CSV table of C-alpha atoms in Angstrom, one decimal:
chain,number,residue,atom,x,y,z
A,262,MET,CA,0.0,0.0,0.0
A,263,LEU,CA,2.9,2.4,0.8
A,264,GLU,CA,4.3,1.9,-2.7
A,265,THR,CA,1.0,2.5,-4.3
A,266,PHE,CA,0.6,5.7,-2.2
A,267,SER,CA,4.0,6.9,-3.3
A,268,VAL,CA,3.2,6.3,-7.0
A,269,SER,CA,-0.3,7.9,-6.6
A,270,LEU,CA,1.2,11.0,-4.9
A,271,THR,CA,3.8,11.4,-7.6
A,272,ALA,CA,1.2,11.1,-10.3
A,273,LEU,CA,-1.1,13.5,-8.6
A,274,LEU,CA,1.6,16.1,-8.0
A,275,SER,CA,2.7,15.9,-11.6
A,276,VAL,CA,-0.9,16.6,-12.7
A,277,PHE,CA,-1.3,19.5,-10.3
A,278,CYS,CA,2.0,20.9,-11.6
A,279,VAL,CA,0.5,21.1,-15.1
A,280,ILE,CA,-2.7,22.6,-13.7
A,281,PHE,CA,-0.6,25.2,-11.8
A,282,GLY,CA,1.1,26.0,-15.1
A,283,GLY,CA,-2.3,26.9,-16.5
A,284,PHE,CA,-3.0,29.0,-13.4
A,285,VAL,CA,0.2,31.0,-13.8
A,286,LEU,CA,-0.3,31.5,-17.6
A,287,ARG,CA,-3.7,33.0,-16.8
A,288,GLN,CA,-2.4,35.2,-14.0
A,289,LYS,CA,0.4,36.5,-16.2
A,290,GLY,CA,-2.0,37.2,-19.1
A,291,ILE,CA,-0.4,34.8,-21.5
A,292,LEU,CA,-3.4,32.6,-21.7
A,293,THR,CA,-6.4,35.0,-22.1
A,294,LYS,CA,-10.1,34.3,-21.5
A,295,GLU,CA,-10.7,35.0,-25.2
A,296,THR,CA,-8.8,31.9,-26.2
A,297,ASP,CA,-10.5,29.6,-23.8
A,298,ARG,CA,-13.6,28.9,-25.8
A,299,THR,CA,-11.6,28.0,-28.9
A,300,LEU,CA,-9.1,25.9,-27.1
A,301,LEU,CA,-11.9,24.1,-25.2
A,302,LYS,CA,-13.7,23.3,-28.5
A,303,VAL,CA,-10.4,22.0,-29.9
A,304,VAL,CA,-9.8,19.7,-26.9
A,305,VAL,CA,-13.4,18.4,-26.6
A,306,ASN,CA,-14.3,18.0,-30.2
A,307,PHE,CA,-10.9,17.1,-31.8
A,308,LEU,CA,-8.1,16.1,-29.4
A,309,MET,CA,-10.1,14.1,-26.9
A,310,PRO,CA,-11.9,12.0,-29.6
A,311,CYS,CA,-8.5,11.3,-31.1
A,312,LEU,CA,-7.3,10.0,-27.7
A,313,ILE,CA,-10.4,7.8,-27.3
A,314,LEU,CA,-10.2,6.3,-30.8
A,315,ASP,CA,-6.4,5.7,-30.4
A,316,ARG,CA,-6.9,3.8,-27.1
A,317,ILE,CA,-10.2,1.9,-27.7
A,318,LEU,CA,-9.8,0.6,-31.3
A,319,PRO,CA,-6.8,-1.7,-30.7
A,320,SER,CA,-8.0,-2.9,-27.3
A,321,ASP,CA,-9.5,-6.3,-26.5
A,322,ILE,CA,-10.9,-5.3,-23.1
A,323,PHE,CA,-14.5,-5.4,-24.4
A,324,SER,CA,-14.5,-9.1,-25.0
A,325,ASP,CA,-15.8,-9.2,-21.4
A,326,TRP,CA,-19.4,-8.0,-21.7
A,327,ARG,CA,-19.2,-6.6,-18.1
A,328,ASN,CA,-16.8,-3.9,-19.3
A,329,LEU,CA,-19.5,-2.6,-21.6
A,330,CYS,CA,-22.6,-2.9,-19.5
A,331,TYR,CA,-21.5,-2.1,-16.0
A,332,PRO,CA,-19.4,1.1,-16.4
A,333,PRO,CA,-22.2,3.5,-17.8
A,334,ILE,CA,-24.6,2.3,-15.1
A,335,ILE,CA,-22.0,2.8,-12.3
A,336,GLY,CA,-21.0,6.2,-13.7
A,337,PHE,CA,-24.6,7.4,-13.7
A,338,GLY,CA,-25.4,5.8,-10.3
A,339,SER,CA,-22.3,7.3,-8.6
A,340,VAL,CA,-23.3,10.8,-9.7
A,341,PHE,CA,-26.9,10.3,-8.7
A,342,LEU,CA,-25.8,9.0,-5.3
A,343,GLY,CA,-23.5,12.1,-4.8
A,344,ILE,CA,-26.2,14.5,-5.7
A,345,ALA,CA,-28.8,12.8,-3.5
A,346,VAL,CA,-26.5,13.0,-0.5
A,347,GLY,CA,-25.7,16.6,-1.3
A,348,ALA,CA,-29.4,17.4,-1.5
A,349,ALA,CA,-30.0,15.7,1.9
A,350,VAL,CA,-27.4,18.1,3.5
A,351,GLY,CA,-29.2,21.0,1.8
A,352,LEU,CA,-32.3,20.2,3.9
A,353,LEU,CA,-30.4,21.0,7.1
A,354,PRO,CA,-30.9,24.4,8.8
A,355,GLU,CA,-28.9,27.2,7.3
A,356,LYS,CA,-27.0,27.7,10.5
A,357,TRP,CA,-25.5,24.3,10.0
A,358,ASN,CA,-24.8,24.1,6.3
A,359,GLY,CA,-24.5,27.8,5.3
A,360,LEU,CA,-26.9,27.3,2.3
A,361,GLY,CA,-30.4,28.4,3.2
A,362,SER,CA,-32.1,28.7,-0.2
A,363,ARG,CA,-33.1,26.1,-2.9
A,364,LYS,CA,-30.8,27.8,-5.4
A,365,ARG,CA,-27.7,27.4,-3.1
A,366,SER,CA,-28.7,23.9,-2.0
A,367,GLY,CA,-29.3,22.7,-5.6
A,368,THR,CA,-25.9,24.1,-6.7
A,369,PHE,CA,-24.2,22.5,-3.7
A,370,ALA,CA,-25.7,19.1,-4.5
A,371,ALA,CA,-24.7,19.2,-8.1
A,372,CYS,CA,-21.1,20.3,-7.4
A,373,VAL,CA,-20.6,17.7,-4.7
A,374,GLY,CA,-22.2,14.9,-6.8
A,375,ILE,CA,-20.3,15.6,-10.0
A,376,PHE,CA,-16.7,14.4,-9.5
A,377,ASN,CA,-13.8,15.1,-11.8
A,378,TYR,CA,-14.3,12.2,-14.2
A,379,GLY,CA,-12.0,13.0,-17.1
A,380,PHE,CA,-9.3,15.6,-17.1
A,381,VAL,CA,-7.5,14.4,-13.9
A,382,PRO,CA,-8.3,10.6,-13.9
A,383,ILE,CA,-7.1,10.2,-17.5
A,384,PRO,CA,-3.5,11.3,-16.8
A,385,LEU,CA,-3.5,9.4,-13.5
A,386,VAL,CA,-4.5,6.2,-15.2
A,387,GLN,CA,-1.7,6.7,-17.7
A,388,LEU,CA,0.9,7.4,-15.0
A,389,LEU,CA,-0.3,4.6,-12.6
A,390,PHE,CA,-0.9,1.7,-15.0
A,391,GLY,CA,1.1,2.6,-18.2
A,392,ASP,CA,0.2,3.5,-21.8
A,393,GLY,CA,-0.9,0.0,-22.9
A,394,ASP,CA,-3.2,-0.8,-20.0
A,395,PRO,CA,-6.9,-1.2,-20.9
A,396,THR,CA,-8.1,0.6,-17.7
A,397,MET,CA,-8.4,3.9,-19.6
A,398,ASN,CA,-10.8,2.3,-22.1
A,399,VAL,CA,-13.1,1.3,-19.3
A,400,LEU,CA,-12.8,4.8,-17.9
A,401,PHE,CA,-14.0,6.2,-21.2
A,402,VAL,CA,-17.1,4.0,-21.2
A,403,GLN,CA,-17.9,4.8,-17.6
A,404,ASN,CA,-17.7,8.5,-18.4
A,405,LEU,CA,-20.7,8.0,-20.7
A,406,GLY,CA,-22.9,7.4,-17.7
A,407,VAL,CA,-21.3,10.3,-15.8
A,408,GLU,CA,-21.8,12.6,-18.8
A,409,PHE,CA,-25.5,11.6,-19.1
A,410,ALA,CA,-26.0,12.1,-15.3
A,411,LEU,CA,-24.3,15.5,-15.5
A,412,TRP,CA,-26.8,16.8,-18.1
A,413,THR,CA,-29.9,15.3,-16.5
A,414,VAL,CA,-29.7,14.9,-12.7
A,415,GLY,CA,-27.0,17.5,-12.4
A,416,LEU,CA,-28.8,20.1,-14.4
A,417,LEU,CA,-32.0,19.3,-12.6
A,418,ALA,CA,-30.3,20.0,-9.2
A,419,ILE,CA,-29.0,23.4,-10.4
A,420,ARG,CA,-32.1,24.6,-12.2
A,421,GLY,CA,-34.7,23.0,-10.0
A,422,ALA,CA,-36.7,21.9,-13.1
A,423,PHE,CA,-36.2,19.2,-15.7
A,424,GLU,CA,-36.1,20.0,-19.4
A,425,ARG,CA,-36.7,17.2,-21.8
A,426,ASP,CA,-34.0,18.2,-24.2
A,427,SER,CA,-31.3,18.8,-21.6
A,428,TRP,CA,-29.8,15.2,-22.2
A,429,LYS,CA,-28.9,16.3,-25.7
A,430,GLN,CA,-26.0,18.3,-24.2
A,431,ALA,CA,-24.3,15.0,-23.4
A,432,ILE,CA,-23.9,14.3,-27.2
A,433,ASN,CA,-20.4,15.9,-27.6
A,434,GLY,CA,-17.1,14.9,-29.2
A,435,PRO,CA,-16.0,12.4,-26.6
A,436,THR,CA,-19.4,10.7,-26.4
A,437,VAL,CA,-19.6,10.3,-30.1
A,438,ALA,CA,-16.1,9.0,-30.3
A,439,ILE,CA,-16.9,6.3,-27.6
A,440,LEU,CA,-20.1,5.4,-29.3
A,441,LEU,CA,-18.2,5.0,-32.6
A,442,ALA,CA,-15.0,3.4,-31.3
A,443,VAL,CA,-16.6,0.6,-29.2
A,444,PRO,CA,-18.8,-0.9,-32.1
A,445,LEU,CA,-15.8,-0.7,-34.4
A,446,ASN,CA,-13.6,-2.4,-31.9
A,447,LEU,CA,-16.2,-5.3,-31.6
A,448,PHE,CA,-16.7,-5.5,-35.4
A,449,PHE,CA,-12.9,-5.8,-36.1
A,450,ARG,CA,-12.8,-8.7,-33.6
A,451,SER,CA,-15.8,-10.5,-34.9
A,452,HIS,CA,-16.1,-13.1,-37.6
A,453,PHE,CA,-18.3,-10.7,-39.6
A,454,CYS,CA,-15.2,-8.5,-40.4
A,455,PRO,CA,-13.8,-9.4,-43.9
A,456,SER,CA,-10.3,-10.7,-43.9
A,457,ALA,CA,-9.4,-8.3,-46.7
A,458,LEU,CA,-10.2,-5.4,-44.4
A,459,ILE,CA,-8.0,-6.8,-41.6
A,460,GLU,CA,-5.1,-7.3,-44.1
A,461,GLY,CA,-5.4,-3.7,-45.3
A,462,LEU,CA,-5.2,-2.1,-41.8
A,463,PRO,CA,-1.4,-1.9,-41.7
A,464,TYR,CA,-1.5,0.5,-44.7
A,465,LEU,CA,-3.5,2.9,-42.5
A,466,ALA,CA,-0.8,3.0,-39.8
A,467,PHE,CA,-0.1,6.6,-40.6
A,468,LEU,CA,-3.6,7.5,-39.4
A,469,LYS,CA,-3.0,5.7,-36.1
A,470,HIS,CA,0.2,7.6,-35.5
A,471,ALA,CA,-1.5,10.9,-36.3
A,472,MET,CA,-4.4,10.1,-33.8
A,473,HIS,CA,-1.8,9.1,-31.2
A,474,MET,CA,0.1,12.3,-31.4
A,475,LEU,CA,-3.1,14.4,-31.3
A,476,GLY,CA,-4.6,12.3,-28.5
A,477,VAL,CA,-1.5,12.6,-26.3
A,478,SER,CA,-1.7,16.4,-26.5
A,479,ALA,CA,-5.3,16.4,-25.2
A,480,ILE,CA,-4.3,15.6,-21.6
A,481,PRO,CA,-1.9,18.5,-20.9
A,482,MET,CA,-4.0,20.9,-22.8
A,483,SER,CA,-7.1,20.0,-20.7
A,484,MET,CA,-5.2,20.4,-17.4
A,485,ILE,CA,-3.8,23.8,-18.5
A,486,LEU,CA,-7.4,24.9,-19.2
A,487,ILE,CA,-8.5,23.7,-15.7
A,488,GLY,CA,-5.7,25.8,-14.1
A,489,ALA,CA,-6.8,28.9,-16.1
A,490,THR,CA,-10.4,28.3,-15.0
A,491,ILE,CA,-9.4,28.1,-11.3
A,492,ALA,CA,-7.4,31.3,-11.7
A,493,ASP,CA,-10.5,33.1,-13.0
A,494,HIS,CA,-12.4,32.3,-9.8
A,495,TRP,CA,-9.6,32.4,-7.2
A,496,ARG,CA,-10.8,34.8,-4.5
A,497,ILE,CA,-9.0,33.8,-1.3
A,498,GLY,CA,-9.6,37.2,0.3
A,499,LYS,CA,-13.3,36.6,0.9
A,500,TYR,CA,-12.6,33.8,3.4
A,501,PHE,CA,-10.9,36.3,5.7
A,502,LYS,CA,-13.6,39.0,5.3
A,503,ASN,CA,-16.7,36.8,5.8
A,504,PRO,CA,-15.6,33.3,6.6
A,505,GLY,CA,-18.8,31.9,8.1
A,506,ARG,CA,-20.8,30.7,5.1
A,507,PRO,CA,-17.9,29.7,2.9
A,508,LEU,CA,-16.3,27.6,5.7
A,509,LYS,CA,-19.5,25.8,6.5
A,510,ILE,CA,-20.0,25.0,2.8
A,511,ALA,CA,-16.4,23.9,2.5
A,512,PHE,CA,-16.7,21.6,5.5
A,513,TRP,CA,-19.7,19.8,4.1
A,514,SER,CA,-18.2,19.7,0.7
A,515,CYS,CA,-15.0,18.0,1.9
A,516,LEU,CA,-16.8,15.7,4.2
A,517,LEU,CA,-19.1,14.4,1.5
A,518,ARG,CA,-16.9,14.5,-1.6
A,519,LEU,CA,-13.6,13.4,0.1
A,520,VAL,CA,-14.7,11.1,3.0
A,521,ILE,CA,-18.3,9.6,2.8
A,522,LEU,CA,-18.7,9.2,-1.0
A,523,PRO,CA,-15.2,7.7,-1.6
A,524,GLY,CA,-15.8,5.2,1.2
A,525,ALA,CA,-19.1,4.1,-0.3
A,526,MET,CA,-17.8,3.8,-3.9
A,527,ILE,CA,-14.6,1.9,-2.9
A,528,GLY,CA,-16.8,-0.5,-0.9
A,529,LEU,CA,-18.7,-1.1,-4.1
A,530,ALA,CA,-15.5,-1.6,-6.0
A,531,ILE,CA,-14.3,-4.2,-3.5
A,532,TYR,CA,-17.4,-6.4,-3.6
A,533,LEU,CA,-18.7,-5.9,-7.1
A,534,PRO,CA,-18.1,-9.0,-9.3
A,535,CYS,CA,-16.4,-7.2,-12.2
A,536,SER,CA,-13.0,-6.9,-13.9
A,537,VAL,CA,-10.1,-5.4,-12.1
A,538,GLU,CA,-10.0,-2.6,-14.7
A,539,LEU,CA,-13.5,-1.5,-13.8
A,540,LYS,CA,-12.6,-1.7,-10.1
A,541,ARG,CA,-9.6,0.6,-10.7
A,542,VAL,CA,-11.9,3.1,-12.5
A,543,ILE,CA,-14.4,3.1,-9.6
A,544,VAL,CA,-11.5,3.7,-7.1
A,545,LEU,CA,-10.1,6.6,-9.1
A,546,HIS,CA,-13.5,8.2,-9.6
A,547,ALA,CA,-14.2,7.8,-5.9
A,548,ALA,CA,-11.0,9.6,-4.9
A,549,MET,CA,-11.6,12.6,-7.1
A,550,GLY,CA,-12.6,16.0,-6.0
A,551,SER,CA,-15.5,17.9,-7.6
A,552,ALA,CA,-15.3,18.7,-11.3
A,553,VAL,CA,-14.7,22.3,-12.3
A,554,PHE,CA,-17.3,22.4,-15.0
A,555,PRO,CA,-20.3,22.8,-12.6
A,556,ILE,CA,-19.0,26.2,-11.8
A,557,VAL,CA,-19.6,27.1,-15.4
A,558,MET,CA,-23.0,25.3,-15.3
A,559,SER,CA,-24.1,27.3,-12.3
A,560,GLN,CA,-23.3,30.5,-14.1
A,561,HIS,CA,-25.2,29.7,-17.3
A,562,TYR,CA,-28.2,27.7,-15.9
A,563,GLY,CA,-29.3,29.9,-12.9
A,564,GLY,CA,-27.3,28.3,-10.1
A,565,ASP,CA,-25.5,30.2,-7.3
A,566,GLN,CA,-21.9,30.7,-8.5
A,567,GLU,CA,-20.5,31.7,-5.1
A,568,THR,CA,-21.8,28.4,-3.7
A,569,ALA,CA,-20.3,26.5,-6.6
A,570,LEU,CA,-16.9,28.2,-6.1
A,571,ASP,CA,-16.9,27.5,-2.3
A,572,THR,CA,-17.9,23.8,-2.9
A,573,VAL,CA,-15.6,23.0,-5.8
A,574,LEU,CA,-12.4,24.9,-4.9
A,575,SER,CA,-12.4,23.8,-1.3
A,576,ASN,CA,-12.5,20.0,-1.9
A,577,THR,CA,-10.3,20.3,-5.0
A,578,PHE,CA,-7.4,21.6,-3.0
A,579,ALA,CA,-8.1,19.3,-0.1
A,580,SER,CA,-8.1,16.4,-2.5
A,581,ILE,CA,-4.3,16.9,-2.9
A,582,LEU,CA,-4.0,15.2,0.5
A,583,THR,CA,-6.9,12.7,0.4
A,584,LEU,CA,-6.7,11.5,-3.2
A,585,PRO,CA,-3.4,9.5,-2.9
A,586,LEU,CA,-4.7,8.0,0.4
A,587,TRP,CA,-7.9,6.8,-1.1
A,588,VAL,CA,-6.2,5.5,-4.3
A,589,ALA,CA,-3.6,3.6,-2.3
A,590,PHE,CA,-6.3,2.2,0.0
A,591,GLY,CA,-8.7,1.3,-2.8
A,592,LEU,CA,-6.1,-0.3,-5.1
A,593,TYR,CA,-4.7,-2.4,-2.3
A,594,TRP,CA,-8.1,-3.9,-1.5
A,595,ILE,CA,-9.2,-4.7,-5.1
A,596,GLN,CA,-6.0,-6.4,-6.2
């Protein structure tokens, strides 16, 4: 366990170094807000799909049907559980939780429930298990369920009302890439695939190399954008001027996202009859802090942005201490 903790801590610190680089670039004015939207579109709609196609197409991990069926269900269920627990805390008196209104409570529930499911776990999987390990492929499939939960249950918590078309927001570059790559993967490994097609694949090796180069760049670029986003919302001074409400929210945020929910999810990983790759993904998702994207969602969909900032930033920085502990503990028990 001590060795796993050391590797996890090293991997996490390397990730946060790249994120800190994005923070500094924003603070120095080198990476401007005007470039964010374009870079984000490039990452989400081009670089990340290349990474997904590059990893999934040559893998044989989906020969086990459990690696196809279980991950999306677990991804959706883990977000649903987190939002439900966050909503329960929102029912407490304001003097205990610092929330008080439905708007704040819903935003808090969404931010606590939606963990960082992509930009941090992806490089961690790469650093912990190596480039050729199929764990990342299972991670991508589990993210389908998380993405769907984000735009249904998560948006419902923030807005307080459900819109029938909100789920369509989950149809983006990575989702389409996964839905395309998995059937292609299964087709090329089935007896329906013509032998001539298999024999012709080596002639397309240049496309695989191109996708690999583009996919590798998706990870650092994503982390730089996370650092820039954190820099935009970094307001440490308010905690000294009026610490009461932010500290109460931060306390519940860290307790739920970094203590209670990881314990429940890792317990599931230990006892669930599934592949070790899926168990690893559950452990990594369990150990994550909140995703940064709900801050943007709260701004655009009528949530309380201050509550989102207090919730996300508090457990994000606290996760520097807790994440390697949970990863080491979880991986030790699932091996």
